[in-house]
Amino acid sequence: MNSAIPRRRTHQVAIGSLRLGSDSPIVVQAMTNTDTGDAQATARQVESLAVTGAELVRITVNSHDAAAQVANIRELLDRRNVSVPLVGDFHFNGHRLLAAYPECAEALGKYRINPGNVGKGAKRDEQFCSMIEVACRYDKPVRIGVNWGSLDPDLLARMMDANAALTQPLAADAVMREALVVSALENTQRAIEVGLPADHIVLSAKVSQVQDLIAVYRTLAARCDFPLHLGLTEAGMGIKGIVASSTALAVLLQEGIGDTLRISLTPEPNGDRNREVLVAQQILQTMGLRAFTPSVIACPGCGRTTSSLFQELAQQIEDFLRIQTPAWRNLYPGVEQMQVAVMGCVVNGPGESRLADIGISLPGAGEHPSAPVYMNGERVMTLKGSSIAQDFTQLLEAYVAARYGGLESERLRLSKMLTKESGLSPTKSDTDSL
């Protein structure tokens, strides 16, 4: 998918086969919420996230049990042909765990270090540097991730004191935002002094309020050329979390800021962790930055659409596409950019269906019970009866195979389906256009 949004120029960072930064695709990240010490459960969740579309998965490494299992988790994933890189999330005791478990340090694709949580006073610099030295030893990239809730207290106190001495001091929240940026950049410079190459560094500065996040990342982007990981921390549950994250990230992405992102949703009890991946994909796809799965265009419904048929079919097609896309990507290059229209009445139905790659305009209230089908802008047939949903799904599957498979046999199969179902004889130009 081509985007008219110019990307911010950055160093490029390699994480396994992934590339972050500049014109590389913006990467979708997720995080497990299993006990990392349970290797089987964590590997299953990583696999599920990866199948859904996560391209980087962060795991908590907070204990000896967790660190001891990281290499096992990597091995379990490799056996299942799940190649997604693992990011180790380190905080208070990361320096000890990385030193004690070299197999963990080796198995991870990237480390995430929060400089506000690696120690206090003189130990903070020593322990931060020891983790950077491990990253250098194993040639691992590092995300230096500062966070509003765990900002280095010494740095913040120093900056607050300096601000108080000004003739016109800034508001406290402005100082906090500046402290986040300074923390990220100062620790980045320290990592480079220790020996970590600039092209091994990703930065993040997460906060939980939309306007603060936008302000912090605009400032950070203007002061460095490192790839940036986006995310609204503690975004919340359900609709609130989705809207807050989408609002903040859309503004930054529109300005070309952001090279990888995670949607930090609080799941409902026993909720689906994969939801954060789907939301991240939808943000990128809706903005035209990436394409992950064919999109369904469907009307919201009104008084003309008293039947639930179009709603049921739209949901059925959404589910069908989501299930089929992982297999289709390998068989039919470009299928993820396909648009399917499922419209509910004659007002916008025919027009929207013509503009999609394939579309159907269902009968609204009081309309004649027939549903014209359009392919590549042309009306090709009309479906009637109680099997409209099943018939359209079969046509959609045949259309994908014919258009994106590029095989003459598939085109002939679709042509026969159209002739059989409608009594119409598609012209040669109809099938040649697929």
XYZ file of C-alpha atoms in Angstrom:
434
model
C 0.000 0.000 0.000
C 1.475 3.326 -1.045
C 1.083 6.218 1.356
C 1.305 9.915 0.603
C 2.530 10.540 4.165
C 6.305 11.224 4.141
C 8.115 9.253 6.841
C 10.634 10.771 9.218
C 14.216 9.835 8.277
C 15.966 7.720 10.916
C 18.690 5.195 11.481
C 17.546 1.731 10.452
C 17.601 -0.896 13.182
C 17.696 -4.628 12.418
C 15.796 -6.995 14.714
C 16.250 -10.418 13.186
C 14.868 -10.090 9.672
C 12.831 -7.000 10.598
C 13.958 -3.485 9.805
C 12.752 -0.459 11.757
C 12.986 3.117 10.634
C 12.764 5.431 7.627
C 10.877 3.772 4.762
C 10.627 0.320 6.342
C 7.038 -0.716 7.107
C 5.756 0.452 10.482
C 5.944 -2.638 12.701
C 3.100 -3.924 14.883
C 4.193 -4.980 18.352
C 2.332 -6.800 21.127
C 3.113 -8.041 24.625
C 2.273 -11.247 26.442
C 0.538 -11.277 29.823
C 1.457 -14.825 30.745
C 3.936 -15.823 33.430
C 7.147 -16.057 31.397
C 8.274 -18.800 33.741
C 5.562 -20.934 32.149
C 7.287 -21.568 28.831
C 4.426 -23.504 27.237
C 1.762 -20.900 28.027
C 3.985 -18.033 26.929
C 4.954 -19.731 23.668
C 1.284 -20.416 22.922
C 0.365 -16.786 23.460
C 3.316 -15.531 21.414
C 2.271 -17.847 18.593
C -1.322 -16.632 18.782
C -0.206 -12.995 18.670
C 2.111 -13.722 15.750
C -0.582 -15.545 13.783
C -2.884 -12.567 14.350
C -0.223 -10.269 12.942
C 2.203 -9.188 15.670
C 5.661 -8.730 14.168
C 7.451 -8.165 17.482
C 6.361 -9.646 20.810
C 7.597 -8.367 24.150
C 7.803 -10.722 27.115
C 8.354 -9.880 30.761
C 11.743 -10.947 32.135
C 11.373 -10.123 35.791
C 12.639 -13.139 37.709
C 15.116 -15.992 37.627
C 12.329 -18.360 36.612
C 11.390 -16.106 33.706
C 14.960 -15.582 32.499
C 15.640 -19.321 32.721
C 12.735 -20.064 30.353
C 13.395 -17.484 27.607
C 15.643 -19.796 25.577
C 13.078 -22.603 25.952
C 10.326 -20.300 24.707
C 12.446 -19.384 21.678
C 13.073 -23.071 20.981
C 9.372 -23.944 21.265
C 8.505 -21.166 18.814
C 11.193 -22.234 16.363
C 9.838 -25.796 16.405
C 6.427 -24.371 15.459
C 7.971 -22.244 12.680
C 7.094 -19.048 14.520
C 9.963 -16.694 13.747
C 8.646 -13.530 15.441
C 11.482 -11.842 17.412
C 11.126 -11.675 21.188
C 11.784 -8.467 23.097
C 12.862 -8.882 26.712
C 11.295 -6.351 29.072
C 13.779 -5.545 31.860
C 13.408 -3.305 34.864
C 14.812 -3.418 38.411
C 16.930 -6.577 38.207
C 17.667 -6.794 34.485
C 21.422 -6.370 34.968
C 21.525 -9.434 37.206
C 19.305 -11.584 34.996
C 21.195 -10.819 31.794
C 24.493 -11.632 33.505
C 23.211 -14.826 35.125
C 21.429 -16.237 32.070
C 23.536 -15.781 28.935
C 21.202 -18.115 27.038
C 18.400 -15.611 27.716
C 20.536 -12.725 26.486
C 21.295 -14.663 23.311
C 17.747 -15.873 22.593
C 16.119 -12.446 22.715
C 15.937 -10.389 19.542
C 15.934 -7.073 21.383
C 16.061 -5.682 24.905
C 13.751 -3.053 26.350
C 15.407 -1.081 29.155
C 13.613 1.533 31.232
C 16.387 3.781 32.598
C 14.106 5.043 35.345
C 13.841 1.547 36.822
C 17.388 0.203 36.699
C 18.658 1.531 40.001
C 19.114 4.582 42.188
C 21.920 7.065 42.574
C 25.355 5.856 41.520
C 24.049 2.328 40.941
C 21.654 3.543 38.272
C 24.411 4.398 35.785
C 26.442 1.307 36.644
C 23.516 -1.083 36.201
C 22.276 0.616 33.047
C 25.739 0.398 31.524
C 26.103 -3.272 32.443
C 22.915 -4.063 30.496
C 24.154 -2.079 27.511
C 27.433 -4.002 27.645
C 25.493 -7.283 27.400
C 23.614 -5.926 24.389
C 26.931 -5.041 22.763
C 28.369 -8.482 23.541
C 25.463 -10.272 21.867
C 24.920 -7.658 19.149
C 21.353 -6.926 20.253
C 19.374 -3.751 19.604
C 17.901 -1.947 22.594
C 14.768 0.102 23.092
C 15.525 2.772 25.647
C 12.004 3.302 26.913
C 11.269 6.040 29.393
C 7.871 6.193 31.036
C 5.846 8.903 32.747
C 5.224 6.709 35.784
C 8.847 5.708 36.346
C 10.869 8.750 35.370
C 14.320 9.015 36.973
C 13.539 10.988 40.182
C 17.021 12.542 40.353
C 16.698 13.917 36.822
C 13.209 15.223 37.452
C 14.252 16.916 40.727
C 17.208 18.564 38.999
C 15.029 19.885 36.194
C 12.290 21.074 38.538
C 14.861 23.012 40.586
C 16.313 24.582 37.451
C 12.840 25.523 36.276
C 11.942 27.097 39.622
C 14.978 29.371 39.314
C 13.758 30.805 36.012
C 12.233 34.267 35.851
C 9.246 32.754 34.061
C 9.138 29.090 35.073
C 7.261 26.571 32.991
C 4.235 24.670 34.227
C 5.029 21.425 36.034
C 3.571 19.244 33.280
C 5.757 20.977 30.688
C 8.823 20.224 32.801
C 7.718 16.607 33.074
C 7.419 16.332 29.285
C 10.839 17.873 28.817
C 12.288 15.529 31.433
C 11.033 12.521 29.478
C 12.778 13.735 26.336
C 15.987 14.590 28.184
C 16.001 11.206 29.924
C 15.643 9.358 26.631
C 18.382 11.358 24.916
C 20.838 11.406 27.832
C 20.594 7.645 28.297
C 20.939 7.129 24.564
C 24.168 9.125 24.589
C 25.415 7.074 27.529
C 24.640 3.840 25.685
C 26.602 5.047 22.657
C 29.550 5.959 24.901
C 29.502 2.429 26.312
C 29.711 1.028 22.780
C 26.166 0.430 21.514
C 25.996 1.482 17.837
C 23.492 4.175 16.944
C 21.781 1.791 14.547
C 21.014 -0.526 17.463
C 18.863 1.998 19.334
C 15.098 2.572 19.380
C 13.511 5.170 21.658
C 10.145 5.536 23.352
C 8.683 8.023 25.815
C 5.284 6.821 26.910
C 2.626 8.742 28.804
C -1.046 8.092 29.439
C -2.636 11.334 28.175
C -3.200 11.993 24.476
C -2.005 15.610 24.285
C 1.066 14.874 26.412
C 2.021 11.960 24.171
C 1.730 14.045 21.018
C 3.807 16.864 22.515
C 6.542 14.554 23.836
C 6.959 12.630 20.589
C 6.994 15.768 18.443
C 9.830 17.108 20.572
C 11.693 13.792 20.626
C 11.353 13.387 16.858
C 12.749 16.873 16.276
C 15.832 16.238 18.431
C 17.031 12.851 17.212
C 17.143 10.495 14.249
C 16.471 7.226 16.083
C 13.427 5.069 15.276
C 10.561 5.709 17.664
C 8.217 3.190 19.249
C 4.731 4.634 19.757
C 2.217 3.747 22.377
C -0.145 5.349 24.845
C 0.695 3.649 28.113
C -2.179 2.557 30.359
C -4.627 3.386 27.562
C -7.472 1.628 29.361
C -10.149 -0.910 28.505
C -12.418 -1.418 25.537
C -13.671 1.543 23.537
C -11.912 4.100 25.747
C -8.516 2.507 25.223
C -9.047 2.051 21.493
C -10.215 5.627 20.934
C -7.471 7.174 23.066
C -4.710 5.175 21.384
C -6.107 5.735 17.898
C -6.452 9.479 18.442
C -2.928 9.975 19.734
C -1.143 7.694 17.315
C -3.038 8.900 14.255
C -1.832 12.464 14.803
C 1.802 11.359 15.090
C 1.643 8.882 12.212
C 0.101 11.560 9.988
C 3.202 13.664 10.688
C 5.505 10.787 9.698
C 6.477 10.062 13.319
C 6.610 6.447 14.471
C 8.341 3.286 13.310
C 6.743 0.654 15.517
C 3.656 0.743 17.704
C 1.752 -1.124 20.347
C -1.825 -0.598 21.503
C -1.704 -1.130 25.272
C -5.269 -2.218 25.928
C -6.370 -3.544 29.296
C -8.095 -6.821 28.403
C -11.405 -7.795 29.932
C -11.172 -10.748 32.356
C -10.167 -13.735 30.213
C -10.275 -11.375 27.216
C -8.517 -11.872 23.922
C -4.976 -10.480 23.989
C -4.938 -10.454 20.193
C -7.285 -7.479 20.150
C -4.402 -5.051 20.581
C -2.810 -6.430 17.418
C -6.019 -6.051 15.403
C -6.464 -2.456 16.576
C -2.876 -1.576 15.632
C -3.365 -3.094 12.198
C -6.614 -1.222 11.678
C -5.007 2.108 12.580
C -2.249 1.585 10.030
C -4.565 0.224 7.351
C -7.217 2.917 7.823
C -4.546 5.586 7.421
C -3.237 3.955 4.261
C 0.152 3.203 5.803
C -0.031 -0.593 5.500
C -2.440 -3.270 4.299
C -2.967 -6.410 6.371
C -6.282 -7.879 5.288
C -8.950 -7.118 2.672
C -11.252 -4.398 3.938
C -15.030 -4.472 4.060
C -16.973 -1.316 3.235
C -20.417 -1.475 4.852
C -23.090 1.130 5.449
C -24.192 1.920 9.017
C -27.854 1.220 8.319
C -30.874 3.489 8.587
C -34.655 3.362 8.306
C -34.320 1.958 4.792
C -32.513 -1.122 6.068
C -34.936 -2.661 8.527
C -33.697 -6.133 7.585
C -30.588 -7.379 9.383
C -29.402 -9.206 6.252
C -26.719 -6.686 5.308
C -25.393 -6.582 8.879
C -25.192 -10.350 9.077
C -23.523 -10.617 5.677
C -21.026 -7.851 6.474
C -20.027 -9.663 9.677
C -19.845 -12.993 7.853
C -17.586 -11.537 5.184
C -15.378 -9.834 7.800
C -14.946 -13.166 9.593
C -14.370 -15.042 6.341
C -11.658 -12.623 5.208
C -9.915 -12.658 8.578
C -9.764 -16.453 8.566
C -8.692 -16.771 4.941
C -6.120 -13.981 4.748
C -3.153 -15.803 6.382
C -3.337 -18.528 3.700
C -4.249 -16.114 0.917
C -1.183 -13.918 1.515
C 1.089 -16.723 0.336
C -1.125 -17.770 -2.570
C -2.401 -14.426 -3.824
C 0.035 -11.496 -3.539
C -1.753 -8.177 -3.160
C -5.023 -9.636 -1.877
C -4.656 -7.707 1.394
C -5.413 -4.501 -0.534
C -8.740 -5.771 -1.882
C -11.909 -3.859 -0.981
C -15.254 -5.617 -0.570
C -18.502 -3.636 -0.341
C -21.560 -4.970 1.505
C -24.252 -2.311 1.173
C -27.771 -2.266 2.581
C -29.995 -0.438 0.056
C -30.214 1.320 -3.310
C -29.240 4.812 -2.098
C -25.454 4.338 -1.996
C -25.301 0.590 -2.534
C -24.708 0.400 -6.287
C -22.232 3.287 -6.293
C -20.161 1.982 -3.396
C -20.246 -1.538 -4.811
C -18.933 -0.333 -8.170
C -16.079 1.514 -6.501
C -14.977 -1.602 -4.578
C -13.139 -4.519 -6.175
C -16.146 -6.709 -5.534
C -19.405 -5.634 -3.944
C -23.029 -6.488 -3.353
C -26.004 -4.167 -2.882
C -28.624 -5.821 -0.717
C -32.330 -4.990 -0.785
C -33.532 -2.438 1.724
C -36.961 -2.190 3.299
C -39.670 -2.409 0.642
C -37.170 -2.974 -2.174
C -37.367 -5.772 -4.699
C -35.707 -8.856 -3.108
C -32.668 -8.996 -5.343
C -28.989 -8.183 -4.790
C -26.826 -7.037 -7.709
C -23.163 -8.069 -7.579
C -20.381 -5.885 -8.992
C -16.824 -6.832 -9.917
C -14.210 -4.306 -10.985
C -16.867 -1.647 -11.460
C -19.236 -3.735 -13.580
C -22.517 -5.373 -12.630
C -22.010 -9.057 -13.336
C -25.053 -10.796 -11.856
C -27.976 -10.583 -9.443
C -28.426 -12.906 -6.482
C -31.873 -13.843 -5.187
C -33.439 -16.155 -2.656
C -32.409 -17.380 0.763
C -28.808 -18.314 -0.129
C -27.509 -14.827 -1.013
C -24.882 -14.892 1.749
C -23.565 -18.318 0.801
C -23.590 -17.530 -2.921
C -21.751 -14.228 -2.470
C -19.103 -15.851 -0.267
C -18.473 -18.469 -2.961
C -18.229 -15.750 -5.597
C -15.791 -13.806 -3.428
C -13.548 -16.842 -3.011
C -13.578 -17.507 -6.749
C -12.932 -13.833 -7.506
C -9.836 -13.792 -5.283
C -8.434 -16.935 -6.908
C -9.120 -15.584 -10.400
C -7.840 -12.050 -9.923
C -4.912 -12.536 -7.562
C -3.996 -16.083 -8.536
C -3.562 -15.080 -12.145
C -4.458 -18.551 -13.448
C -6.618 -18.972 -16.534
C -8.283 -21.996 -14.959
C -9.483 -19.841 -12.059
C -10.842 -17.221 -14.446
C -12.753 -19.866 -16.337
C -14.121 -21.264 -13.059
C -15.419 -17.847 -12.072
C -16.886 -17.301 -15.533
C -18.791 -20.579 -15.251
C -20.053 -19.627 -11.784
C -21.381 -16.316 -13.078
C -23.074 -17.983 -16.037
C -24.616 -20.731 -13.898
C -25.851 -18.462 -11.132
C -27.209 -15.599 -13.220
C -27.945 -16.921 -16.661
C -25.699 -14.131 -17.935
C -22.730 -14.734 -20.176
C -19.834 -12.620 -18.970
C -17.936 -10.977 -21.803
C -14.309 -11.755 -22.436
C -13.434 -8.280 -21.136
C -15.186 -9.107 -17.853
C -12.899 -12.023 -17.137
C -9.821 -10.458 -18.734
C -10.059 -7.594 -16.251
C -9.677 -9.916 -13.272
